[in-house]
mmCIF file of C-alpha atoms in Angstrom:
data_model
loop_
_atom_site.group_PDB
_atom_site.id
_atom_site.type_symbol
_atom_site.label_atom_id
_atom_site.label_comp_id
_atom_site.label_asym_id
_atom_site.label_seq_id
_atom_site.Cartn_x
_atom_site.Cartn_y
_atom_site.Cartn_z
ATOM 1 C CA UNK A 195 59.378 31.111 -15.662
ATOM 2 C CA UNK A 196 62.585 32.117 -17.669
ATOM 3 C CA UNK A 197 61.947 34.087 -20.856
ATOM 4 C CA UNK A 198 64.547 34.194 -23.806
ATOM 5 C CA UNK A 199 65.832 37.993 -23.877
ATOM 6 C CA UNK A 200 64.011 39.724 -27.185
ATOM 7 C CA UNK A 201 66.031 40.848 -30.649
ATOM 8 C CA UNK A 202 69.160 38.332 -30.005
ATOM 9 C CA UNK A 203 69.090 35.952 -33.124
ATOM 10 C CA UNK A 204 72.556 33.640 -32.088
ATOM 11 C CA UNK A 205 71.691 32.819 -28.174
ATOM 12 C CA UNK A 206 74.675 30.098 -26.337
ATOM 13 C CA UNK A 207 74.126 28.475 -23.557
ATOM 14 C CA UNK A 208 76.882 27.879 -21.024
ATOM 15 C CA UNK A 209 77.428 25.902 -18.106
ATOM 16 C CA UNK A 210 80.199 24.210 -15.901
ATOM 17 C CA UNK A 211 80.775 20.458 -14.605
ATOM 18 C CA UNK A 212 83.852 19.901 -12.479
ATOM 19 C CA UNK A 213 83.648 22.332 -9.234
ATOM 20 C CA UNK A 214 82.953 19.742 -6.739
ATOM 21 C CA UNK A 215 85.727 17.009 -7.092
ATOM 22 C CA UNK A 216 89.154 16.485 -5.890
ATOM 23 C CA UNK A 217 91.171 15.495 -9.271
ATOM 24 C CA UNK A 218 91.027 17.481 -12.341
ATOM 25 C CA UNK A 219 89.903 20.665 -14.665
ATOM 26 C CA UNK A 220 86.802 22.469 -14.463
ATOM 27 C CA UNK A 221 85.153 21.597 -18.024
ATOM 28 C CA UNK A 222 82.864 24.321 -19.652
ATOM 29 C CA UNK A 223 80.446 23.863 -23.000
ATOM 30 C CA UNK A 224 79.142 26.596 -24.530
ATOM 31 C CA UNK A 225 76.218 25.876 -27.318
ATOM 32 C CA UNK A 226 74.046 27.507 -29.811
ATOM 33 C CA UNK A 227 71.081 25.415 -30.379
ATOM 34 C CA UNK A 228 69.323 25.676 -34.140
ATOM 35 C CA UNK A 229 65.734 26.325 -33.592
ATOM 36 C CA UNK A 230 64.882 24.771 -36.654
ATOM 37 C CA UNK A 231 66.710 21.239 -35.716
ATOM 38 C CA UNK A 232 65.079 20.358 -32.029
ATOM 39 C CA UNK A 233 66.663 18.407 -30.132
ATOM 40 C CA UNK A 234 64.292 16.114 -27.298
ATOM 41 C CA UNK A 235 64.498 15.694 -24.100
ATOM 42 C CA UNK A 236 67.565 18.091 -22.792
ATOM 43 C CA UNK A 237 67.514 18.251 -19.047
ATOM 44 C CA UNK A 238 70.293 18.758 -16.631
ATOM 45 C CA UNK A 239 73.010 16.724 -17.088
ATOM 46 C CA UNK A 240 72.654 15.300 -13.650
ATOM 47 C CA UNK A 241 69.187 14.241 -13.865
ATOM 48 C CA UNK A 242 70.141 11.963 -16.882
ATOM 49 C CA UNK A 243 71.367 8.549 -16.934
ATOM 50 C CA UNK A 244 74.577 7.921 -18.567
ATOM 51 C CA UNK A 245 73.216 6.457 -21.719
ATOM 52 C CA UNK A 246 71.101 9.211 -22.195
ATOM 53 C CA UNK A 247 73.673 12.177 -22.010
ATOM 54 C CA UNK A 248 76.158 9.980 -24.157
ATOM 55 C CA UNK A 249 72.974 9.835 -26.718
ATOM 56 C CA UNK A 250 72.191 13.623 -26.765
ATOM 57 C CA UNK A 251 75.435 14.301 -26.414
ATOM 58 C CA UNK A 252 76.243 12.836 -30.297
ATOM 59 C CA UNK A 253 72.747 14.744 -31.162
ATOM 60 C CA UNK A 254 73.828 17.978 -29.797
ATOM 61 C CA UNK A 255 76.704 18.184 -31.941
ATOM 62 C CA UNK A 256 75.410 17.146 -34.641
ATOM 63 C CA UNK A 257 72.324 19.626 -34.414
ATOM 64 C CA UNK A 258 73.658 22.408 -32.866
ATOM 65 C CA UNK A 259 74.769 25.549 -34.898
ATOM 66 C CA UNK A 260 78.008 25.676 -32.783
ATOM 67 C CA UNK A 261 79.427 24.190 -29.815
ATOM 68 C CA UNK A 262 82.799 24.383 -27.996
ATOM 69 C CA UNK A 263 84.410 23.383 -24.866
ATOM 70 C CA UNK A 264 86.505 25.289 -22.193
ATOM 71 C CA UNK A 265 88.649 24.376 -18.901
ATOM 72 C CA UNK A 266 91.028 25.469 -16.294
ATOM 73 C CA UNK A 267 93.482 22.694 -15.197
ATOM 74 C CA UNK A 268 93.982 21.833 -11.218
ATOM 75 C CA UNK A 269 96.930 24.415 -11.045
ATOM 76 C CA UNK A 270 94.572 26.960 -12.532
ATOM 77 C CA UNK A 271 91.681 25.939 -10.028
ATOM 78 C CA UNK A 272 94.765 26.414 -6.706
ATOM 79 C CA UNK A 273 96.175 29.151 -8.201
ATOM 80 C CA UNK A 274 92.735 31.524 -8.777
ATOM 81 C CA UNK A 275 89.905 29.693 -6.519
ATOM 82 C CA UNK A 276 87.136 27.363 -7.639
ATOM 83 C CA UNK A 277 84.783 29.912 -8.995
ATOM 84 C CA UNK A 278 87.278 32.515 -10.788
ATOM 85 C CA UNK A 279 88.934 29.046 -12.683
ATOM 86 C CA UNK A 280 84.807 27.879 -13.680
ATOM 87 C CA UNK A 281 84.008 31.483 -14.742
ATOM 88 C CA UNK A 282 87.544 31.882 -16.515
ATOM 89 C CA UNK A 283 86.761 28.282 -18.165
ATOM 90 C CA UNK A 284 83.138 29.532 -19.340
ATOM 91 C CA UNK A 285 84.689 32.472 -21.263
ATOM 92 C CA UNK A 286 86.918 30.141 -22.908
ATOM 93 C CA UNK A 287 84.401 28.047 -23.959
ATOM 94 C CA UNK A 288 82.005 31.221 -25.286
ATOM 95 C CA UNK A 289 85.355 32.488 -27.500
ATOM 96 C CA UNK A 290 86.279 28.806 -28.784
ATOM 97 C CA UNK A 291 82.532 28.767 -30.627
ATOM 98 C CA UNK A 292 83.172 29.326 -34.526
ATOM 99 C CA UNK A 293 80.351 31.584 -35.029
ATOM 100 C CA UNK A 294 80.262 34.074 -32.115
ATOM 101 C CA UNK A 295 76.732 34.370 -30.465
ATOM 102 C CA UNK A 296 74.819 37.755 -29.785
ATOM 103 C CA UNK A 297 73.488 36.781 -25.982
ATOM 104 C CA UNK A 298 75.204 34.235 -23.885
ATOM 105 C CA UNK A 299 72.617 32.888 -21.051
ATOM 106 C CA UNK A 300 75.112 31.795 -18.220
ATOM 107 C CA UNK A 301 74.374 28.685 -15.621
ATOM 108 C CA UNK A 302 74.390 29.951 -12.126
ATOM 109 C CA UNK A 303 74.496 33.225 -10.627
ATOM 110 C CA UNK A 304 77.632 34.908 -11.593
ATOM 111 C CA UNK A 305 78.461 36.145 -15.545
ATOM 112 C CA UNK A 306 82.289 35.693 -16.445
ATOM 113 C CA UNK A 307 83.706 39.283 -16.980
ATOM 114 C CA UNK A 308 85.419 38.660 -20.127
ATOM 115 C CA UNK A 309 82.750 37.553 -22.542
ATOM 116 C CA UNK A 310 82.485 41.763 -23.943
ATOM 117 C CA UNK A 311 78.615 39.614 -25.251
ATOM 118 C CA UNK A 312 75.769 40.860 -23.479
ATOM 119 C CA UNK A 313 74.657 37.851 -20.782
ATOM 120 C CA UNK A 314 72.511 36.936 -18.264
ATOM 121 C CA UNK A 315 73.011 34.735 -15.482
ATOM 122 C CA UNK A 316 70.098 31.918 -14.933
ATOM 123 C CA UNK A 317 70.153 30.080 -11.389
ATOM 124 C CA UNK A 318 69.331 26.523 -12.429
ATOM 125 C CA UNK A 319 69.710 27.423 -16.086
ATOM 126 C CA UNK A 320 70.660 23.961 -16.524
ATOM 127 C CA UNK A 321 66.780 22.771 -15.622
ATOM 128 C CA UNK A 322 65.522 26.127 -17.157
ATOM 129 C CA UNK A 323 66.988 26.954 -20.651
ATOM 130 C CA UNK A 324 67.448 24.004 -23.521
ATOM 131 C CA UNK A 325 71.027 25.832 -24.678
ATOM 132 C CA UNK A 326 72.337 25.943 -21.012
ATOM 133 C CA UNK A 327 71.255 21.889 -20.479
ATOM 134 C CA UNK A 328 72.926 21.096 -23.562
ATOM 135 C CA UNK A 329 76.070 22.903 -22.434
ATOM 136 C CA UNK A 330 75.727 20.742 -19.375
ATOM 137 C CA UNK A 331 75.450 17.369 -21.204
ATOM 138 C CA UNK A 332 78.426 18.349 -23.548
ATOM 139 C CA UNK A 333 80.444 19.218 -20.197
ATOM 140 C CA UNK A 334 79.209 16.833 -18.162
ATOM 141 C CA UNK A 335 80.471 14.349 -20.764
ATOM 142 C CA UNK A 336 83.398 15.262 -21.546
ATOM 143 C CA UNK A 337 84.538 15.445 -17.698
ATOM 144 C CA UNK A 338 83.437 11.516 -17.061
ATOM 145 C CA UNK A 339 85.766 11.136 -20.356
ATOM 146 C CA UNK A 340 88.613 12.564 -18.651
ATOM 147 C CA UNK A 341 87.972 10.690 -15.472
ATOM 148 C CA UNK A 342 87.775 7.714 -17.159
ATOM 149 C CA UNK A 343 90.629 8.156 -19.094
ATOM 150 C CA UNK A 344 92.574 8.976 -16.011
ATOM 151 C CA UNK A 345 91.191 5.765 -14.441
ATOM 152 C CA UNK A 346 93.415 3.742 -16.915
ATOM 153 C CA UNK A 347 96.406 5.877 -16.223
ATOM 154 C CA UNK A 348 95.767 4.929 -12.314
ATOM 155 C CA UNK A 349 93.546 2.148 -11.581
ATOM 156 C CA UNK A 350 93.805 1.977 -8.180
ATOM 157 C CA UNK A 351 92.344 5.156 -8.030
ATOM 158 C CA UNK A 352 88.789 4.138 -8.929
ATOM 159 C CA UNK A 353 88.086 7.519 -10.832
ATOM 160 C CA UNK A 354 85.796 6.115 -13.675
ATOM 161 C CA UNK A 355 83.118 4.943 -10.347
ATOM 162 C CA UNK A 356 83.422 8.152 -7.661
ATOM 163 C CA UNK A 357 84.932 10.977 -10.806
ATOM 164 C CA UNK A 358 87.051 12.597 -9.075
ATOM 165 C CA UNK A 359 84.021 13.727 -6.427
ATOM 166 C CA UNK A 360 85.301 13.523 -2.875
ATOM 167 C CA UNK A 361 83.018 10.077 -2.528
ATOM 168 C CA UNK A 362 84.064 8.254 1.191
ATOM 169 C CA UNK A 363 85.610 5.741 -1.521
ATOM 170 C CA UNK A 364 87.949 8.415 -3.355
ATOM 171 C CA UNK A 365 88.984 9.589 -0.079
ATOM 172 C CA UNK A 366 89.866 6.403 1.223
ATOM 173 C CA UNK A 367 92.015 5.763 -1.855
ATOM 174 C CA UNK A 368 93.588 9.581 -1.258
ATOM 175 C CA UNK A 369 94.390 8.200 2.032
ATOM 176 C CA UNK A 370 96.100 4.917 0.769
ATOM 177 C CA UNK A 371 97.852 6.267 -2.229
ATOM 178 C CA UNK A 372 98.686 9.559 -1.830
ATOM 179 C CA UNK A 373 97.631 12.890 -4.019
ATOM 180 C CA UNK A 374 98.649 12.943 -7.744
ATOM 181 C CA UNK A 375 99.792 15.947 -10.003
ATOM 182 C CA UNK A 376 95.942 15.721 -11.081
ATOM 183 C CA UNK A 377 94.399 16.269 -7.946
ATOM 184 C CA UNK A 378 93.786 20.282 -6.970
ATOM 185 C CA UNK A 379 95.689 21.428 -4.067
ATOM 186 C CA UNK A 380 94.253 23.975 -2.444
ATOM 187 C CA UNK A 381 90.557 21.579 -2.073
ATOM 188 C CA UNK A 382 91.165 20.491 1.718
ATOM 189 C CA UNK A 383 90.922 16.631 1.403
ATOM 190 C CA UNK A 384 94.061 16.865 -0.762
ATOM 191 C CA UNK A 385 95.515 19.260 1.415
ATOM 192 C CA UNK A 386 95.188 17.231 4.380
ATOM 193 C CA UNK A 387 96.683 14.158 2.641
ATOM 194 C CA UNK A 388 99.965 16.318 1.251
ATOM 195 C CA UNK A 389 100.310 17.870 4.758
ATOM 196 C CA UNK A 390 100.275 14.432 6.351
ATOM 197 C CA UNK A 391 102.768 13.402 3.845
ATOM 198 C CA UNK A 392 105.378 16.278 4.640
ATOM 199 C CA UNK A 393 105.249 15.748 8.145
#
């Protein structure tokens, strides 16, 4: 059973989407929910249906005392590792918020070093804590966005279906087509595929 840490009036939630696929930044949301404005039915982003995140989503930001998002591009991602560019991504989200908070609660199990807020790391926060599932749906959200938008830019890519996860179908279209400037380097499906290339 989680219990909220005592005396903290502003509490955010954070969380990541993004470390799994292929193509793309790490997104972050941080959030500070209002206690007197609840919101219904915030869950992990994952367990949601599309329709439903878009829908809370709008409500969040509405609601919410404060929300933000962070990221750390592909480059970033090769350049630091997977988890250094999500935790470097989280702090940018926690200093974009307009009102700072007093307590950041932190998806996961790791708390980004630069936040100089007093946090705790939640595994499963996302299931556990409303503020850290509505930093999910706001990330989560955002992400599919960018996938779709990148989907226009390169059809043949089918990123609006598989996101950018390495899906047998994204893989087989990393095999046809080659890696884009998008698509994270050091991840060893793309690695593969750019090796293959030089050779």
């Amino acid at each position: 059973m989680f219990e909220y840490p005592q005396g903290y009036e502003l509490i955010a939630g954070v969380d990541e989407v993004g470390r799994g696929p292929l193509v793309g930044a790490v997104v972050t949301a941080a959030v500070i929910l209002d206690p007197n404005n609840p919101i219904e039915g915030l869950a992990d982003s994952k367990k949601l249906t599309e329709k439903k995140r878009l829908a809370l989503a709008e409500e969040i930001k509405q609601k919410a005392i404060a929300w933000s998002l962070g990221r750390a591009e592909a480059e970033e991602i090769d350049k630091l590792n997977i988890l250094q560019a999500s935790l470097i991504a989280m702090t940018r989200a926690v200093k974009s918020l307009k009102i700072q908070p007093h307590f950041v609660l932190v998806d996961g199990n790791k708390i980004p070093k630069d936040l100089n807020i007093p946090a705790q790391a939640i595994v499963k926060g996302d299931s556990l804590v409303a503020e850290i599932s509505a930093a999910s749906i706001l990330a989560k959200v955002a992400r599919d966005q960018e996938m779709e938008a990148l989907d226009r830019q390169y059809p043949e890519y089918a990123f609006a279906q598989h996101k950018g996860y390495p899906t047998k179908l994204h893989l087989e279209k990393l095999a046809e087509f080659g890696a884009l400037p998008q698509h994270r380097r050091s991840f060893a499906p793309v690695r593969k595929v750019l090796e293959s290339c030089s050779t």
